[in-house]
Amino acid sequence: MEVVIVASGQDGGELAARLVLAMAADSPDVVLGLATGGSPLPLYQSLRRAVADGADLSAARGFALDEYVGLPPEHPASYHSVIRREVVEPLGLDPDRVQVPDGMADDIPAACAAYEDAIRSAGGVDVQILGIGTDGHIGFNEPSSSLASRTRIKTLTTQTRHDNARFFRSVDEVPRHCITQGLGTIMDAGRLVLLASGVGKAAAVAAAVEGPVSANCPASVIQLHQHATVIVDEPAASCLEHADYYRETYANKPTWQQF
Ligand code: PGA
């Protein structure tokens, strides 16, 4: 695992964008795993600037990490809406090549299995963008999620519903259930890039990066991934025991190993 400590969330977004753009330059039909929430926004903004400057992501494919159950796709806080507004339209992606789990499906288990099939048929996710919840979730895999889990329905914790209440009129409107890619699904991606900023994420980041691998901190499963990059700003890095080592490592990264 590589931990990169950057001055700001903006810098983190730019770094992650360089990585995504390099992958897209190598294979235009790169499969992106798309996170929602505040953490990936600087990345999407950097990509938007790159696209305005001539980068072409129109052949890229995408799979969102999760979606609320029971929220119509046209609701502004649904991840269908968020992905369309923040990713598909500004980055010039083809909407037919970007999927979000169907939180309105009558048969949720069938919709989850279909989502897994779609990811598999696309050849798997090449680079999975991740945020991290204050409770250590990735996707909506809340504490106690099986480290081997696949796409399925989950119940959101009270903490997550409060964290996400800012996207709704009140916490009472935040759905209780979601469909999320599982931890096993996420771990199948070729690369993982986890973005975190702000002191509110510091404890979760430290548990994920330096704590034991445990379902109690679902993000800690990334310690078992061969190619995980964690990009955090200084406040989010403030609980990391080995922060100086990560800084030294990144400052002395061999040129051939750059993103
Ligand atoms: P945030 O959420 O990026 O909005 O902080 C992250 C998450 O809940 O995974």
Coordinates of N, CA and C in Angstrom, one line a residue, residues 134-237:
T134 N -16.7 8.1 8.2 CA -16.1 8.3 9.5 C -16.1 7.1 10.3
D135 N -17.0 6.1 9.9 CA -17.1 4.8 10.6 C -16.2 3.8 10.0
G136 N -15.4 4.2 9.0 CA -14.5 3.3 8.3 C -15.1 2.5 7.2
H137 N -16.3 2.9 6.7 CA -16.9 2.2 5.6 C -16.2 2.6 4.3
I138 N -16.2 1.7 3.3 CA -15.9 2.0 1.9 C -17.1 1.5 1.1
G139 N -17.5 2.2 0.0 CA -18.8 2.0 -0.5 C -19.7 2.3 0.7
F140 N -20.8 1.5 0.8 CA -21.6 1.6 2.0 C -21.4 0.3 2.8
N141 N -20.2 -0.3 2.8 CA -20.0 -1.5 3.6 C -19.7 -1.0 5.1
E142 N -20.7 -1.1 5.9 CA -20.6 -0.6 7.2 C -19.9 -1.6 8.1
P143 N -19.4 -1.1 9.3 CA -18.7 -2.1 10.2 C -19.5 -3.4 10.4
S144 N -18.8 -4.5 10.4 CA -19.3 -5.8 10.4 C -19.6 -6.4 9.1
S145 N -19.3 -5.6 8.0 CA -19.5 -6.2 6.6 C -18.4 -7.3 6.4
S146 N -18.9 -8.4 5.8 CA -17.9 -9.5 5.5 C -16.8 -8.9 4.6
L147 N -15.6 -9.3 4.9 CA -14.5 -8.9 4.0 C -14.6 -9.5 2.6
A148 N -15.4 -10.6 2.5 CA -15.6 -11.3 1.2 C -16.9 -10.9 0.5
S149 N -17.6 -9.9 1.1 CA -18.9 -9.6 0.6 C -19.0 -9.2 -0.9
R150 N -20.1 -9.5 -1.5 CA -20.4 -9.0 -2.9 C -21.5 -8.0 -2.9
T151 N -21.9 -7.5 -4.0 CA -22.9 -6.4 -4.1 C -24.2 -7.0 -3.5
R152 N -24.7 -6.2 -2.5 CA -25.9 -6.6 -1.8 C -26.6 -5.4 -1.1
I153 N -27.7 -5.7 -0.4 CA -28.3 -4.6 0.4 C -27.7 -4.5 1.7
K154 N -27.5 -3.3 2.2 CA -27.0 -3.0 3.5 C -27.9 -2.0 4.2
T155 N -27.8 -2.1 5.5 CA -28.5 -1.1 6.4 C -27.5 0.0 6.8
L156 N -27.8 1.2 6.5 CA -26.9 2.3 6.9 C -26.9 2.5 8.4
T157 N -25.7 2.8 8.9 CA -25.6 3.1 10.4 C -26.2 4.5 10.6
T158 N -26.6 4.7 11.9 CA -27.1 6.1 12.2 C -26.1 7.1 11.9
Q159 N -24.8 6.8 12.2 CA -23.7 7.8 11.9 C -23.7 8.2 10.4
T160 N -23.7 7.1 9.6 CA -23.7 7.4 8.1 C -24.9 8.3 7.7
R161 N -26.1 7.9 8.3 CA -27.3 8.7 7.9 C -27.1 10.1 8.3
H162 N -26.5 10.4 9.5 CA -26.3 11.8 9.9 C -25.2 12.4 9.0
D163 N -24.2 11.7 8.7 CA -23.1 12.3 7.9 C -23.7 12.7 6.5
N164 N -24.6 11.9 6.0 CA -25.2 12.2 4.7 C -26.4 13.1 4.7
A165 N -26.8 13.4 5.9 CA -28.1 14.3 6.0 C -27.9 15.6 5.2
R166 N -26.6 16.0 5.0 CA -26.4 17.3 4.4 C -26.9 17.3 2.9
F167 N -27.1 16.1 2.4 CA -27.6 16.0 1.0 C -29.1 16.0 0.9
F168 N -29.7 16.0 2.1 CA -31.2 15.9 2.1 C -31.7 17.0 3.0
R169 N -33.1 17.2 3.0 CA -33.6 18.2 3.8 C -33.5 18.0 5.3
S170 N -33.5 16.7 5.7 CA -33.3 16.3 7.1 C -32.8 14.9 7.1
V171 N -32.3 14.5 8.3 CA -31.8 13.1 8.4 C -32.9 12.1 8.3
D172 N -34.2 12.5 8.6 CA -35.3 11.6 8.4 C -35.5 11.2 7.0
E173 N -35.0 12.0 6.0 CA -35.2 11.7 4.6 C -34.1 10.7 4.1
V174 N -33.0 10.6 4.8 CA -32.0 9.7 4.4 C -32.4 8.2 4.4
P175 N -32.4 7.5 3.3 CA -32.9 6.2 3.3 C -32.1 5.3 4.3
R176 N -32.8 4.3 4.8 CA -32.1 3.4 5.7 C -31.3 2.3 5.1
H177 N -31.6 2.0 3.8 CA -31.0 0.9 3.1 C -30.3 1.4 1.8
C178 N -29.3 0.6 1.4 CA -28.6 0.9 0.2 C -28.2 -0.4 -0.5
I179 N -27.8 -0.3 -1.7 CA -27.1 -1.4 -2.4 C -25.7 -0.9 -2.5
T180 N -24.8 -1.8 -2.2 CA -23.4 -1.4 -2.3 C -22.6 -2.6 -2.9
Q181 N -21.6 -2.2 -3.7 CA -20.6 -3.2 -4.0 C -20.0 -3.7 -2.7
G182 N -19.7 -5.0 -2.7 CA -19.2 -5.6 -1.5 C -17.7 -5.4 -1.4
L183 N -17.2 -5.7 -0.2 CA -15.7 -5.5 -0.1 C -14.9 -6.5 -1.0
G184 N -15.5 -7.7 -1.2 CA -14.9 -8.6 -2.2 C -14.9 -8.1 -3.6
T185 N -16.0 -7.4 -3.9 CA -16.2 -6.8 -5.2 C -15.1 -5.7 -5.4
I186 N -15.0 -4.8 -4.4 CA -14.0 -3.7 -4.5 C -12.6 -4.3 -4.6
M187 N -12.4 -5.3 -3.8 CA -11.0 -5.9 -3.8 C -10.6 -6.5 -5.2
D188 N -11.6 -6.8 -6.0 CA -11.3 -7.4 -7.3 C -10.8 -6.3 -8.3
A189 N -10.9 -5.0 -8.0 CA -10.5 -4.0 -8.9 C -9.0 -4.1 -9.1
G190 N -8.5 -3.7 -10.2 CA -7.0 -3.7 -10.5 C -6.2 -2.8 -9.6
R191 N -6.8 -1.6 -9.4 CA -6.1 -0.6 -8.5 C -7.2 0.0 -7.6
L192 N -6.8 0.4 -6.4 CA -7.7 1.1 -5.5 C -7.0 2.5 -5.2
V193 N -7.8 3.5 -5.3 CA -7.3 4.9 -4.9 C -8.3 5.4 -3.9
L194 N -7.9 5.5 -2.7 CA -8.7 6.0 -1.6 C -8.4 7.5 -1.3
L195 N -9.4 8.3 -1.3 CA -9.1 9.8 -1.1 C -9.8 10.2 0.3
A196 N -9.1 10.9 1.1 CA -9.7 11.4 2.3 C -9.1 12.8 2.7
S197 N -10.0 13.6 3.1 CA -9.5 14.9 3.6 C -10.3 15.4 4.8
G198 N -9.6 16.1 5.6 CA -10.2 16.7 6.8 C -10.0 15.9 8.1
V199 N -9.9 16.5 9.2 CA -9.6 15.9 10.5 C -10.7 14.9 10.9
G200 N -11.9 15.1 10.4 CA -13.0 14.2 10.7 C -12.7 12.7 10.2
K201 N -11.8 12.6 9.2 CA -11.5 11.3 8.7 C -10.2 10.7 9.3
A202 N -9.5 11.4 10.1 CA -8.2 11.0 10.6 C -8.2 9.7 11.3
A203 N -9.2 9.5 12.2 CA -9.2 8.2 13.0 C -9.6 7.0 12.0
A204 N -10.5 7.3 11.1 CA -10.9 6.2 10.2 C -9.7 5.8 9.3
V205 N -9.0 6.9 8.8 CA -7.8 6.6 7.9 C -6.8 5.8 8.7
A206 N -6.5 6.2 9.9 CA -5.4 5.5 10.7 C -5.9 4.0 10.9
A207 N -7.1 3.8 11.2 CA -7.6 2.5 11.5 C -7.5 1.6 10.2
A208 N -7.8 2.3 9.0 CA -7.8 1.6 7.8 C -6.4 1.2 7.4
V209 N -5.5 2.1 7.6 CA -4.1 2.0 7.0 C -3.2 1.2 8.0
E210 N -3.4 1.5 9.3 CA -2.4 1.0 10.3 C -3.1 0.1 11.3
G211 N -4.4 0.0 11.4 CA -5.0 -0.9 12.3 C -5.0 -2.3 11.9
P212 N -5.6 -3.2 12.7 CA -5.7 -4.6 12.2 C -6.7 -4.7 11.1
V213 N -6.5 -5.7 10.2 CA -7.6 -5.9 9.2 C -8.7 -6.5 9.9
S214 N -9.9 -5.8 9.8 CA -11.0 -6.2 10.6 C -12.3 -5.7 10.0
A215 N -13.3 -6.5 10.1 CA -14.7 -6.1 9.6 C -15.2 -4.9 10.4
N216 N -14.5 -4.6 11.6 CA -14.9 -3.5 12.4 C -14.5 -2.2 11.7
C217 N -13.5 -2.2 10.9 CA -13.1 -1.1 10.0 C -13.0 -1.6 8.6
P218 N -14.1 -1.6 7.9 CA -14.2 -2.3 6.6 C -13.1 -1.8 5.6
A219 N -12.7 -0.5 5.7 CA -11.7 0.0 4.8 C -10.3 -0.7 5.0
S220 N -10.1 -1.3 6.2 CA -8.8 -2.0 6.5 C -8.6 -3.1 5.5
V221 N -9.6 -3.6 4.8 CA -9.4 -4.7 3.9 C -8.5 -4.3 2.8
I222 N -8.3 -3.0 2.5 CA -7.4 -2.6 1.4 C -6.0 -2.9 1.7
Q223 N -5.7 -3.2 3.0 CA -4.3 -3.7 3.3 C -4.0 -5.0 2.6
L224 N -5.0 -5.7 2.2 CA -4.8 -7.0 1.5 C -4.7 -6.8 0.0
H225 N -4.9 -5.6 -0.5 CA -4.8 -5.4 -2.0 C -3.4 -5.1 -2.4
Q226 N -3.1 -5.6 -3.6 CA -1.7 -5.5 -4.1 C -1.4 -4.1 -4.6
H227 N -2.4 -3.3 -4.9 CA -2.1 -2.0 -5.6 C -3.1 -0.9 -5.1
A228 N -2.9 -0.6 -3.8 CA -3.8 0.4 -3.2 C -3.0 1.7 -2.9
T229 N -3.6 2.8 -3.3 CA -3.0 4.1 -3.0 C -3.9 4.9 -2.2
V230 N -3.4 5.4 -1.1 CA -4.2 6.2 -0.1 C -3.7 7.6 -0.2
I231 N -4.6 8.5 -0.6 CA -4.1 9.9 -0.8 C -4.9 10.8 0.2
V232 N -4.2 11.3 1.2 CA -4.8 12.0 2.3 C -4.2 13.4 2.5
D233 N -5.0 14.4 2.9 CA -4.4 15.7 3.2 C -3.9 15.6 4.6
E234 N -3.2 16.7 5.0 CA -2.5 16.7 6.3 C -3.5 16.5 7.5
P235 N -4.6 17.1 7.5 CA -5.5 16.8 8.7 C -6.0 15.4 8.7
A236 N -6.3 14.8 7.6 CA -6.7 13.4 7.5 C -5.6 12.5 7.9
A237 N -4.3 12.9 7.7 CA -3.2 12.1 8.1 C -2.8 12.3 9.5

